[in-house]
Coordinates of C-alpha atoms in Angstrom, one line a residue:
Chain A
M840 CA 29.7 -50.1 -2.3
T841 CA 29.0 -46.6 -3.3
M842 CA 30.8 -43.8 -1.6
P843 CA 28.6 -41.1 -0.2
F844 CA 29.1 -37.8 -2.0
Y845 CA 30.9 -35.5 0.3
S846 CA 32.0 -31.9 0.2
S847 CA 33.1 -29.8 3.1
V848 CA 30.7 -27.2 4.5
D849 CA 33.4 -24.6 3.9
Q850 CA 33.7 -25.6 0.2
L851 CA 29.9 -25.7 -0.2
L852 CA 29.4 -22.2 1.1
R853 CA 32.2 -20.9 -0.9
D854 CA 30.7 -22.3 -4.1
R855 CA 27.4 -20.8 -3.2
S856 CA 28.9 -17.4 -2.5
E857 CA 30.7 -17.5 -5.8
L858 CA 27.5 -18.4 -7.7
A859 CA 25.6 -15.6 -6.0
R860 CA 28.3 -13.0 -6.4
K861 CA 28.7 -13.8 -10.1
G862 CA 25.0 -13.6 -10.7
I863 CA 24.7 -10.3 -8.9
S864 CA 27.7 -8.6 -10.5
R865 CA 26.4 -9.4 -14.0
G866 CA 23.6 -6.9 -13.6
R867 CA 23.5 -3.2 -13.7
S868 CA 24.0 -1.1 -10.6
V869 CA 21.7 0.7 -8.2
V870 CA 22.6 3.6 -6.0
V871 CA 20.5 4.5 -2.9
M872 CA 21.5 7.7 -1.1
T873 CA 20.3 10.0 1.5
F874 CA 19.9 13.7 0.7
S875 CA 18.5 16.7 2.5
G876 CA 14.9 16.0 1.3
G877 CA 14.9 12.2 2.0
V878 CA 16.2 9.1 0.3
L879 CA 17.0 8.9 -3.4
F880 CA 17.0 5.7 -5.5
V881 CA 18.7 5.6 -8.8
A882 CA 18.8 2.4 -10.8
E883 CA 20.2 1.8 -14.2
N884 CA 17.3 0.0 -15.7
H885 CA 16.4 -0.2 -19.3
S886 CA 13.0 -1.7 -18.7
S887 CA 10.0 0.5 -18.0
A888 CA 7.9 -2.3 -16.6
L889 CA 10.2 -4.5 -14.5
N890 CA 11.2 -2.4 -11.5
K891 CA 14.2 -2.6 -9.3
V892 CA 12.9 0.0 -6.9
S893 CA 9.7 -0.1 -5.1
E894 CA 7.5 1.1 -2.2
I895 CA 7.2 -1.1 0.8
Y896 CA 5.5 1.0 3.4
D897 CA 4.7 4.6 4.4
R898 CA 8.4 5.6 5.0
I899 CA 10.2 2.5 3.6
G900 CA 11.5 1.8 0.1
F901 CA 13.2 -1.1 -1.5
A902 CA 15.9 -1.5 -4.1
A903 CA 17.3 -4.7 -5.4
V904 CA 19.8 -6.1 -8.0
G905 CA 20.3 -9.6 -9.3
R906 CA 17.8 -12.0 -10.7
Y907 CA 14.5 -10.4 -11.2
N908 CA 12.2 -13.3 -10.3
E909 CA 14.1 -13.8 -7.0
F910 CA 14.1 -10.2 -5.7
E911 CA 10.5 -9.8 -6.9
G912 CA 9.6 -12.6 -4.5
L913 CA 11.5 -10.8 -1.8
R914 CA 9.8 -7.5 -2.6
T915 CA 6.3 -8.8 -2.4
A916 CA 7.1 -10.7 0.8
G917 CA 8.3 -7.5 2.3
I918 CA 5.1 -5.7 1.4
R919 CA 3.0 -8.5 2.9
L920 CA 5.0 -8.5 6.1
A921 CA 4.9 -4.8 6.4
D922 CA 1.1 -4.6 5.7
S923 CA 0.4 -7.4 8.1
R924 CA 2.3 -5.8 10.9
G925 CA 0.8 -2.3 10.2
F926 CA -2.7 -3.9 10.2
S927 CA -2.3 -5.9 13.4
Y928 CA -0.3 -3.3 15.3
D929 CA -0.1 0.2 14.0
R930 CA 1.4 1.9 11.0
R931 CA 4.1 3.5 13.1
D932 CA 5.2 0.0 14.3
V933 CA 6.5 -0.9 10.8
T934 CA 10.2 -0.1 10.9
S935 CA 13.0 -0.7 8.4
R936 CA 15.1 -2.2 11.2
W937 CA 12.6 -4.9 11.9
L938 CA 12.0 -5.7 8.2
A939 CA 15.7 -5.7 7.4
N940 CA 16.3 -8.2 10.2
T941 CA 13.5 -10.4 8.9
Y942 CA 15.0 -10.3 5.4
A943 CA 18.4 -11.1 6.7
Q944 CA 17.1 -14.1 8.7
F945 CA 15.3 -15.4 5.7
I946 CA 17.9 -14.9 3.1
G947 CA 20.6 -16.2 5.5
A948 CA 18.7 -19.4 6.2
A949 CA 18.1 -19.9 2.5
F950 CA 21.8 -19.5 1.8
V951 CA 22.7 -22.3 4.2
E952 CA 19.7 -24.6 3.7
Q953 CA 18.8 -24.3 0.1
Q954 CA 20.4 -25.9 -3.0
K955 CA 20.9 -22.5 -4.5
P956 CA 21.3 -19.2 -2.8
Y957 CA 19.5 -16.0 -3.7
E958 CA 21.3 -14.3 -6.5
A959 CA 20.0 -11.0 -5.3
E960 CA 21.1 -8.2 -3.0
I961 CA 18.7 -5.7 -1.5
C962 CA 18.7 -2.4 0.1
L963 CA 15.9 -1.3 2.5
A964 CA 15.7 2.5 3.1
E965 CA 13.7 4.4 5.6
V966 CA 13.2 8.2 5.6
G967 CA 13.1 9.9 9.0
E968 CA 11.6 13.1 10.2
T969 CA 15.0 14.7 10.0
P970 CA 18.1 13.6 8.0
D971 CA 19.5 12.1 11.2
G972 CA 16.6 9.6 11.2
D973 CA 17.3 8.2 7.7
Q974 CA 18.3 4.6 7.6
L975 CA 19.8 2.4 4.9
Y976 CA 20.3 -1.3 5.3
R977 CA 22.0 -3.5 2.8
I978 CA 21.3 -7.2 2.9
T979 CA 23.5 -9.5 0.8
Y980 CA 22.9 -13.0 -0.7
D981 CA 24.2 -14.7 2.5
G982 CA 22.0 -12.8 4.9
S983 CA 24.7 -10.4 6.0
I984 CA 23.2 -7.1 7.0
T985 CA 25.0 -3.7 7.2
D986 CA 23.7 -0.3 8.2
E987 CA 25.0 2.3 5.9
P988 CA 24.9 6.0 7.0
Q989 CA 25.1 7.7 3.6
Y990 CA 24.8 5.6 0.5
V991 CA 24.6 2.1 -0.8
V992 CA 25.9 0.8 -4.2
M993 CA 24.8 -2.6 -5.3
G994 CA 25.1 -4.9 -8.3
G995 CA 27.3 -4.7 -11.3
T996 CA 30.8 -3.4 -10.8
T997 CA 30.4 -1.5 -7.6
E998 CA 34.0 -0.5 -6.7
P999 CA 34.5 2.3 -9.1
I1000 CA 31.1 3.7 -8.3
S1001 CA 31.7 3.6 -4.5
T1002 CA 35.1 5.2 -5.0
K1003 CA 33.6 8.0 -7.0
L1004 CA 30.7 8.6 -4.5
K1005 CA 33.2 8.8 -1.7
D1006 CA 34.6 11.9 -3.3
V1007 CA 31.4 13.6 -4.5
Y1008 CA 28.8 12.6 -1.9
D1009 CA 27.4 15.3 0.3
G1010 CA 24.4 14.7 2.6
G1011 CA 23.3 18.3 2.3
H1012 CA 22.5 18.1 -1.4
D1013 CA 19.1 18.8 -2.7
L1014 CA 17.2 16.4 -5.1
G1015 CA 18.8 17.7 -8.3
E1016 CA 22.3 17.7 -6.9
A1017 CA 21.8 14.3 -5.3
L1018 CA 20.6 12.9 -8.7
A1019 CA 23.7 14.4 -10.4
T1020 CA 25.9 12.9 -7.8
A1021 CA 24.3 9.4 -8.2
L1022 CA 24.7 9.7 -12.0
E1023 CA 28.4 10.7 -11.6
G1024 CA 28.8 7.4 -9.7
L1025 CA 26.8 5.2 -12.1
Q1026 CA 28.5 6.7 -15.2
V1027 CA 32.0 6.3 -13.9
P1028 CA 34.3 4.5 -16.4
G1029 CA 34.4 0.8 -15.7
S1030 CA 31.0 0.6 -14.1
G1031 CA 28.9 -0.6 -17.0
P1032 CA 28.4 -4.2 -18.0
G1033 CA 31.5 -5.5 -19.8
N1034 CA 33.7 -3.1 -17.8
G1035 CA 34.1 -0.7 -20.7
T1036 CA 36.7 1.9 -19.9
E1037 CA 34.8 4.9 -21.3
A1038 CA 32.5 7.1 -19.2
R1039 CA 28.9 6.6 -20.2
V1040 CA 25.9 8.9 -20.3
L1041 CA 22.7 7.5 -18.9
G1042 CA 19.6 9.1 -20.4
E1043 CA 16.1 9.2 -19.0
K1044 CA 15.1 5.9 -20.6
A1045 CA 18.0 4.0 -19.0
L1046 CA 17.1 5.2 -15.5
E1047 CA 14.6 4.3 -12.8
V1048 CA 14.4 7.0 -10.2
A1049 CA 12.3 7.3 -7.1
V1050 CA 12.5 9.1 -3.8
L1051 CA 11.2 8.8 -0.2
D1052 CA 10.1 12.3 0.2
R1053 CA 10.6 13.6 3.8
T1054 CA 8.0 16.3 3.4
R1055 CA 5.2 14.0 2.2
P1056 CA 2.8 12.9 4.9
G1057 CA 1.8 9.2 4.9
R1058 CA 3.2 7.3 1.9
A1059 CA 6.5 9.0 1.2
F1060 CA 7.5 6.9 -1.9
R1061 CA 7.3 8.7 -5.2
R1062 CA 8.5 7.7 -8.6
I1063 CA 10.1 10.3 -10.7
S1064 CA 9.8 9.8 -14.5
G1065 CA 8.9 11.6 -17.7
P1066 CA 9.1 15.4 -17.8
V1067 CA 9.8 15.8 -14.1
L1068 CA 12.8 13.5 -14.3
R1069 CA 14.0 15.2 -17.5
S1070 CA 13.9 18.6 -15.7
L1071 CA 16.0 17.3 -12.8
L1072 CA 18.7 15.5 -14.9
P1073 CA 21.9 17.3 -15.7
A1074 CA 21.9 18.8 -19.2
A1075 CA 24.2 16.1 -20.6
N1076 CA 21.7 13.4 -19.6
R1077 CA 18.6 14.9 -21.2
G1078 CA 19.3 13.6 -24.7
E1079 CA 18.9 10.0 -25.8
A1080 CA 21.2 7.5 -24.2
A1081 CA 23.7 5.9 -26.5
E1082 CA 22.5 2.5 -27.7
E1083 CA 24.0 -0.4 -25.8
P1084 CA 24.2 -3.9 -27.1
D1085 CA 22.6 -6.8 -25.3
V1086 CA 20.3 -4.7 -23.1
R1087 CA 17.8 -6.7 -21.3
G1088 CA 15.3 -5.1 -18.9
G1089 CA 15.0 -5.6 -15.2
D1090 CA 16.6 -9.0 -15.0
D1091 CA 20.0 -8.7 -16.5
A1092 CA 21.3 -11.9 -15.0
P1093 CA 20.2 -15.0 -17.0
A1094 CA 18.8 -17.9 -15.1
A1095 CA 21.5 -19.7 -13.1
G1096 CA 23.8 -16.9 -14.4
G1097 CA 26.5 -17.7 -12.0
A1098 CA 26.9 -21.2 -13.4
L1099 CA 27.5 -20.0 -16.9
P1100 CA 31.0 -19.0 -18.0
S1101 CA 31.5 -15.3 -17.5
S1102 CA 31.2 -13.1 -20.6
N1103 CA 33.4 -10.5 -19.0
Chain B
M637 CA 1.0 -27.8 5.0
E638 CA 3.7 -28.3 2.4
F639 CA 5.1 -24.8 2.8
R640 CA 5.9 -25.2 6.4
E641 CA 8.3 -28.0 6.0
G642 CA 11.3 -25.8 5.5
I643 CA 12.1 -22.3 4.6
P644 CA 11.3 -21.9 1.0
G645 CA 14.3 -20.6 -0.8
P646 CA 14.6 -19.3 -4.3
A647 CA 13.6 -22.7 -5.6
A648 CA 10.5 -23.0 -3.5
I649 CA 9.2 -19.5 -4.2
G650 CA 6.9 -20.8 -6.9
R651 CA 4.8 -23.0 -4.7
P652 CA 1.1 -22.3 -4.8
F653 CA -0.5 -20.1 -2.1
P654 CA -1.3 -22.2 0.9
G655 CA -5.0 -22.2 1.7
S656 CA -4.4 -23.3 5.3
P657 CA -6.1 -21.4 8.0
E658 CA -3.3 -22.3 10.4
P659 CA -1.0 -19.6 11.4
A660 CA 2.4 -20.0 9.8
A661 CA 4.4 -19.4 13.0
G662 CA 6.8 -22.1 13.8
R663 CA 7.8 -25.2 11.9
R664 CA 6.0 -28.5 11.9
D665 CA 9.0 -30.3 13.5
G666 CA 8.4 -28.2 16.6
Q667 CA 11.5 -26.1 16.0
P668 CA 11.0 -22.4 16.3
G669 CA 10.7 -21.1 12.8
L670 CA 11.0 -17.6 11.4
G671 CA 7.2 -17.2 11.5
H672 CA 7.2 -15.5 8.1
H673 CA 7.3 -18.4 5.6
A674 CA 3.9 -17.7 4.3
A675 CA 4.9 -14.2 3.3
F676 CA 7.7 -15.5 1.1
A677 CA 5.7 -18.4 -0.3
A678 CA 2.5 -16.7 -1.4
L679 CA 3.3 -16.4 -5.1
G680 CA 1.1 -14.2 -7.2
E681 CA -1.3 -13.4 -4.4
T682 CA -2.2 -9.7 -4.6
S683 CA -5.0 -9.7 -2.0
F684 CA -4.1 -8.7 1.5
A685 CA -7.4 -9.9 2.9
N686 CA -6.8 -13.4 1.4
Y687 CA -3.3 -13.4 2.9
V688 CA -4.6 -12.5 6.3
A689 CA -7.3 -15.1 6.0
A690 CA -4.7 -17.8 5.3
T691 CA -2.1 -16.7 7.9
Q692 CA -3.9 -14.8 10.6
P693 CA -7.6 -15.4 10.3
H694 CA -8.2 -14.1 13.9
L695 CA -7.5 -10.6 12.5
L696 CA -10.4 -10.6 10.1
P697 CA -13.3 -8.4 11.1
G698 CA -16.5 -10.2 12.2
R699 CA -14.7 -13.5 12.7
M700 CA -15.7 -14.0 16.4
F701 CA -19.3 -15.0 15.6
D702 CA -21.0 -17.2 17.2
A703 CA -22.6 -14.1 18.7
P704 CA -22.2 -13.6 22.4
R705 CA -25.0 -15.2 24.4
G706 CA -27.2 -13.7 27.1
P707 CA -28.2 -15.2 30.4
E708 CA -30.9 -17.5 28.8
G709 CA -28.5 -18.8 26.2
R710 CA -30.0 -16.8 23.4
P711 CA -27.7 -14.8 21.2
M712 CA -27.5 -11.2 22.3
T713 CA -28.6 -8.5 19.9
P714 CA -26.4 -5.5 19.2
D715 CA -28.9 -3.3 21.2
A716 CA -28.6 -5.5 24.2
L717 CA -24.8 -5.4 23.9
G718 CA -24.9 -1.6 23.6
V719 CA -22.9 -1.7 20.3
P720 CA -22.7 1.7 18.7
H721 CA -24.5 2.2 15.4
G722 CA -23.6 4.5 12.6
T723 CA -26.4 6.4 10.9
T724 CA -26.7 8.4 7.7
I725 CA -24.4 8.5 4.7
V726 CA -25.1 10.3 1.5
A727 CA -23.3 10.2 -1.9
L728 CA -23.9 12.5 -4.9
Q729 CA -22.5 12.3 -8.3
F730 CA -21.8 15.6 -10.1
S731 CA -20.2 17.1 -13.2
G732 CA -16.6 16.8 -11.8
G733 CA -16.8 13.5 -9.9
V734 CA -18.6 12.5 -6.7
V735 CA -19.1 13.7 -3.2
I736 CA -19.7 11.6 -0.1
A737 CA -20.8 12.9 3.3
G738 CA -21.9 11.6 6.7
D739 CA -23.3 12.9 9.9
R740 CA -21.3 12.5 13.1
R741 CA -23.6 10.6 15.4
A742 CA -23.3 7.0 16.7
T743 CA -26.2 5.6 18.7
A744 CA -26.6 2.6 21.0
G745 CA -30.3 2.1 21.5
N746 CA -31.8 5.5 22.4
V747 CA -28.5 6.8 23.7
I748 CA -26.0 8.9 21.7
A749 CA -22.9 6.7 21.9
Q750 CA -20.6 9.3 20.3
R751 CA -21.4 12.7 18.9
D752 CA -18.3 13.2 16.8
I753 CA -17.7 9.8 15.2
E754 CA -16.2 9.9 11.7
K755 CA -17.9 7.5 9.3
I756 CA -16.4 8.6 6.0
F757 CA -13.0 7.0 5.2
I758 CA -10.7 7.9 2.3
T759 CA -9.7 4.4 1.2
D760 CA -7.2 5.3 -1.5
S761 CA -6.3 8.2 -3.8
H762 CA -9.6 8.0 -5.7
S763 CA -12.1 6.3 -3.5
A764 CA -13.9 6.7 -0.2
V765 CA -16.4 4.6 1.8
G766 CA -19.0 5.7 4.2
I767 CA -20.3 3.3 6.8
A768 CA -23.7 2.7 8.4
G769 CA -24.6 -0.1 10.8
S770 CA -22.5 -1.8 13.5
A771 CA -19.7 0.8 13.9
G772 CA -17.0 -1.5 15.4
I773 CA -17.1 -4.1 12.7
A774 CA -17.5 -1.6 10.0
I775 CA -14.5 0.5 11.0
E776 CA -12.4 -2.6 11.2
M777 CA -13.6 -3.8 7.8
I778 CA -12.7 -0.4 6.2
R779 CA -9.3 -0.5 7.8
L780 CA -8.7 -3.9 6.2
Y781 CA -10.2 -2.6 2.9
S782 CA -7.8 0.4 2.8
V783 CA -4.8 -1.9 3.3
E784 CA -6.2 -4.2 0.6
L785 CA -6.3 -1.4 -1.9
E786 CA -2.8 -0.1 -0.9
H787 CA -1.4 -3.6 -0.9
Y788 CA -2.6 -4.3 -4.4
E789 CA -1.3 -1.0 -5.6
K790 CA 2.2 -1.6 -4.2
I791 CA 2.5 -5.2 -5.4
E792 CA 1.1 -4.6 -8.9
G793 CA 2.5 -1.1 -9.4
V794 CA -0.8 0.2 -10.5
A795 CA -4.0 1.1 -8.7
M796 CA -6.9 -1.4 -8.8
S797 CA -9.7 -0.7 -11.3
L798 CA -12.8 1.0 -9.9
D799 CA -14.9 -2.0 -10.5
G800 CA -12.2 -4.1 -8.8
K801 CA -12.4 -1.9 -5.8
A802 CA -16.2 -2.2 -5.7
N803 CA -16.1 -5.9 -5.9
R804 CA -13.4 -6.4 -3.2
L805 CA -15.7 -4.5 -0.8
A806 CA -18.6 -6.7 -1.8
G807 CA -16.4 -9.7 -0.9
M808 CA -15.6 -8.4 2.5
I809 CA -19.3 -7.7 3.3
R810 CA -20.1 -11.2 2.3
G811 CA -17.4 -12.4 4.7
N812 CA -19.4 -10.7 7.4
L813 CA -22.6 -12.5 6.6
G814 CA -22.5 -14.7 9.7
A815 CA -22.3 -11.6 11.9
A816 CA -24.9 -9.9 9.9
L817 CA -27.4 -12.7 10.5
Q818 CA -26.9 -12.1 14.3
G819 CA -27.8 -8.5 13.7
F820 CA -24.3 -7.0 13.4
V821 CA -25.0 -5.6 9.9
V822 CA -22.5 -3.4 8.1
V823 CA -23.8 -1.3 5.2
P824 CA -21.2 0.7 3.4
L825 CA -21.7 3.2 0.7
F826 CA -18.8 3.3 -1.9
A827 CA -17.9 6.4 -3.9
G828 CA -15.1 6.4 -6.4
Y829 CA -13.7 8.2 -9.4
D830 CA -12.9 6.1 -12.4
T831 CA -9.6 7.4 -13.6
E832 CA -9.9 5.5 -16.9
E833 CA -13.1 7.4 -17.8
P834 CA -12.2 10.4 -19.9
D835 CA -15.4 12.3 -19.2
P836 CA -15.4 13.7 -15.6
A837 CA -19.2 13.9 -15.6
K838 CA -19.3 10.1 -15.9
A839 CA -16.3 9.2 -13.9
G840 CA -17.9 9.6 -10.5
R841 CA -19.5 6.4 -9.3
I842 CA -21.7 5.3 -6.4
V843 CA -22.0 1.7 -5.4
T844 CA -24.3 0.3 -2.7
Y845 CA -24.4 -3.1 -1.0
D846 CA -26.7 -5.4 0.8
P847 CA -25.6 -7.5 3.8
T848 CA -25.1 -10.6 1.7
G849 CA -22.5 -8.7 -0.4
G850 CA -24.8 -7.9 -3.3
R851 CA -23.3 -5.0 -5.2
Y852 CA -25.6 -2.4 -6.8
D853 CA -24.4 0.4 -9.0
E854 CA -26.4 3.6 -8.6
W855 CA -26.8 5.4 -11.9
L856 CA -29.3 8.0 -10.8
G857 CA -26.7 10.2 -9.4
Y858 CA -27.4 10.0 -5.6
H859 CA -27.9 7.5 -2.9
A860 CA -28.0 7.2 0.9
V861 CA -27.7 4.5 3.5
G862 CA -28.5 4.3 7.2
S863 CA -31.4 5.1 9.4
G864 CA -32.0 8.6 8.0
S865 CA -31.5 7.6 4.4
V866 CA -35.2 7.8 3.4
F867 CA -35.3 11.5 4.3
A868 CA -31.9 12.2 2.8
K869 CA -32.9 10.5 -0.5
S870 CA -36.1 12.5 -0.8
S871 CA -34.1 15.7 -0.2
M872 CA -31.6 14.8 -2.9
K873 CA -34.3 13.7 -5.3
K874 CA -35.7 17.2 -5.2
L875 CA -32.5 19.2 -4.9
H876 CA -29.7 17.5 -6.8
R877 CA -28.9 17.4 -10.5
T878 CA -25.8 15.5 -11.8
S879 CA -25.0 18.5 -13.9
A880 CA -24.3 20.5 -10.7
D881 CA -20.9 21.9 -9.9
L882 CA -18.8 21.0 -6.8
Q883 CA -20.0 23.9 -4.6
T884 CA -23.7 23.2 -5.3
T885 CA -23.2 19.5 -4.7
L886 CA -21.5 20.1 -1.3
R887 CA -24.5 22.2 -0.3
N888 CA -26.9 19.6 -1.6
A889 CA -25.1 16.9 0.5
L890 CA -25.3 19.0 3.6
E891 CA -29.0 19.9 3.0
A892 CA -29.7 16.1 2.7
L893 CA -28.0 15.4 5.9
Y894 CA -29.9 18.3 7.6
D895 CA -33.2 16.8 6.3
A896 CA -32.2 13.4 7.6
A897 CA -31.4 14.8 11.1
D898 CA -34.6 16.8 11.0
D899 CA -36.8 13.6 10.8
D900 CA -34.6 10.8 12.1
T901 CA -33.7 10.8 15.8
A902 CA -30.6 8.7 15.2
T903 CA -29.0 11.1 12.7
G904 CA -27.1 14.1 14.2
G905 CA -27.7 17.5 12.8
P906 CA -24.9 20.1 12.6
D907 CA -23.8 20.9 16.2
L908 CA -23.1 24.7 16.1
V909 CA -22.5 24.8 19.8
R910 CA -19.7 22.3 19.8
K911 CA -18.7 23.1 16.2
I912 CA -19.2 19.5 15.0
Y913 CA -20.0 19.4 11.4
P914 CA -20.5 16.5 8.9
V915 CA -17.5 14.9 7.3
V916 CA -17.5 15.6 3.6
V917 CA -15.1 14.1 1.0
S918 CA -15.0 15.1 -2.7
I919 CA -13.4 12.9 -5.3
T920 CA -12.4 14.5 -8.5
G921 CA -10.0 13.6 -11.3
P922 CA -7.2 16.2 -10.7
E923 CA -7.4 16.3 -6.9
G924 CA -8.5 12.8 -6.0
A925 CA -10.2 12.1 -2.7
V926 CA -10.0 15.2 -0.5
R927 CA -11.6 15.8 2.8
R928 CA -13.2 19.2 2.7
S929 CA -11.9 21.6 5.3
E930 CA -13.7 22.3 8.5
E931 CA -13.9 26.0 7.7
E932 CA -15.5 25.4 4.3
I933 CA -18.1 23.0 5.7
A934 CA -18.8 25.3 8.6
G935 CA -19.5 28.1 6.2
I936 CA -22.0 26.1 4.1
V937 CA -23.7 24.7 7.2
E938 CA -24.1 28.2 8.8
R939 CA -25.8 29.4 5.6
I940 CA -28.1 26.4 5.5
V941 CA -29.1 26.9 9.2
A942 CA -29.7 30.6 8.5
D943 CA -31.9 29.8 5.5
R944 CA -33.8 27.2 7.5
A945 CA -34.5 29.7 10.2
E946 CA -36.5 31.6 7.5
N947 CA -38.0 28.5 6.0
P948 CA -37.7 25.3 8.1
G949 CA -38.6 23.1 5.1
G950 CA -35.6 24.3 3.1

């Protein structure tokens, strides 16, 4: 007689969590923060084609870390849902709260029911009429959803970045200052892949930057790149970034990354 | 359908797009589902219209036909239903791009249904569509079309090519063929700026359609649709040159609309009493699609009216 294969639910979910967490922490970090003019997205991303940050709707933007193919599926689904709702109701009826809840339901259900959880973590941001109306939601691999008032740090080694931002963040910053603040966080020693202990300098090519611009009517999302980005960067970041070994674009986590022995 | 059996997780994301017309709300086992599975399962689908057709077909414009029936069981005509009708739209290509303009009248039979309707829609940063025909279906179609262009741009990260835009509109008109056969015809006029064309004098494009979705590029530099189009076209034939600058082209567009209103009862002339002027959109490389301001149009219209007071033939 064959014994049925059994593992406790508790153990099963813990294994999935570990897989997801490992996969996500392998990648490079993304910072989403509110500033006086709207919401700023700064991602460390060496690919110019595979984006981690994207527009979802008029006032809503999206950032993700983890496995590219998985969060790309989540991103397009978000655009479909938002466009469908805006088309059948009205554009004003598309809210980040609704969409974040939908994501949370979906990712949470996948975490419990599927063989393999999403190795992705996403942040949904909405820019309000005033800074008080800005909303940031973080949705993790297990469907947990949190509402962050100031900034969200995801992917890679997030603790040193969060600790740094706690000190330097100020909601009254303008775009240039906010970008400098985000970079201070992303460049903090220990934040890069491999947990190197030196501070890094991220140049224009290593960054993906976008804003939800409060003053723009209609579609508020705007990418910042090329000369405009260069002029906004702090002087130290305007040069070429130091070469880093093993740089892959967009999707830093290899397939089933969590299952592989950690290279850290 | 396969995709409704469970919630597709990361492993199921790669399933083909379901062609099912059933709405995706709820699961087949009768359990209340998330109602959003299709959005997560539609891999590689960049068309919003196709997504709506597969998941919420009742939202598509023109989908209710079988036309409504009158007392004797015969299908009712748009006139008998009192459906508003849009009238004249003109488009003119010029040295810097293209201009599209429309009068403000909608008619139902011999009655003016609305005197300040807007029939020119900016559909994305470098395109605009003017509509003539059954106003209700046409407006809904353009609403869907605008989302279609925006949806593609967001998913792909780049705007659709100009010919892609023209073809998508053709597809939507074809989808309305059933309604068109009942008399609810939609005839849009597409104007766009091809951002991949280096020469601005060639980048402005005008595309017309027939009710079966046939797409026709107009290379002569001007075109018009709607009940007053015959008169507008004669006017533009005599007045307009594609080498003209923007200001001259704006004036030519308004002259053509004036001539259409002069001879076609269904086209509204400029209403100086109520200050209702045609809607004019210019599409150029640097500025994209821009609706010209009310003051600017009022200024040109007043000059045209003054000139016509001297010489009614223009």
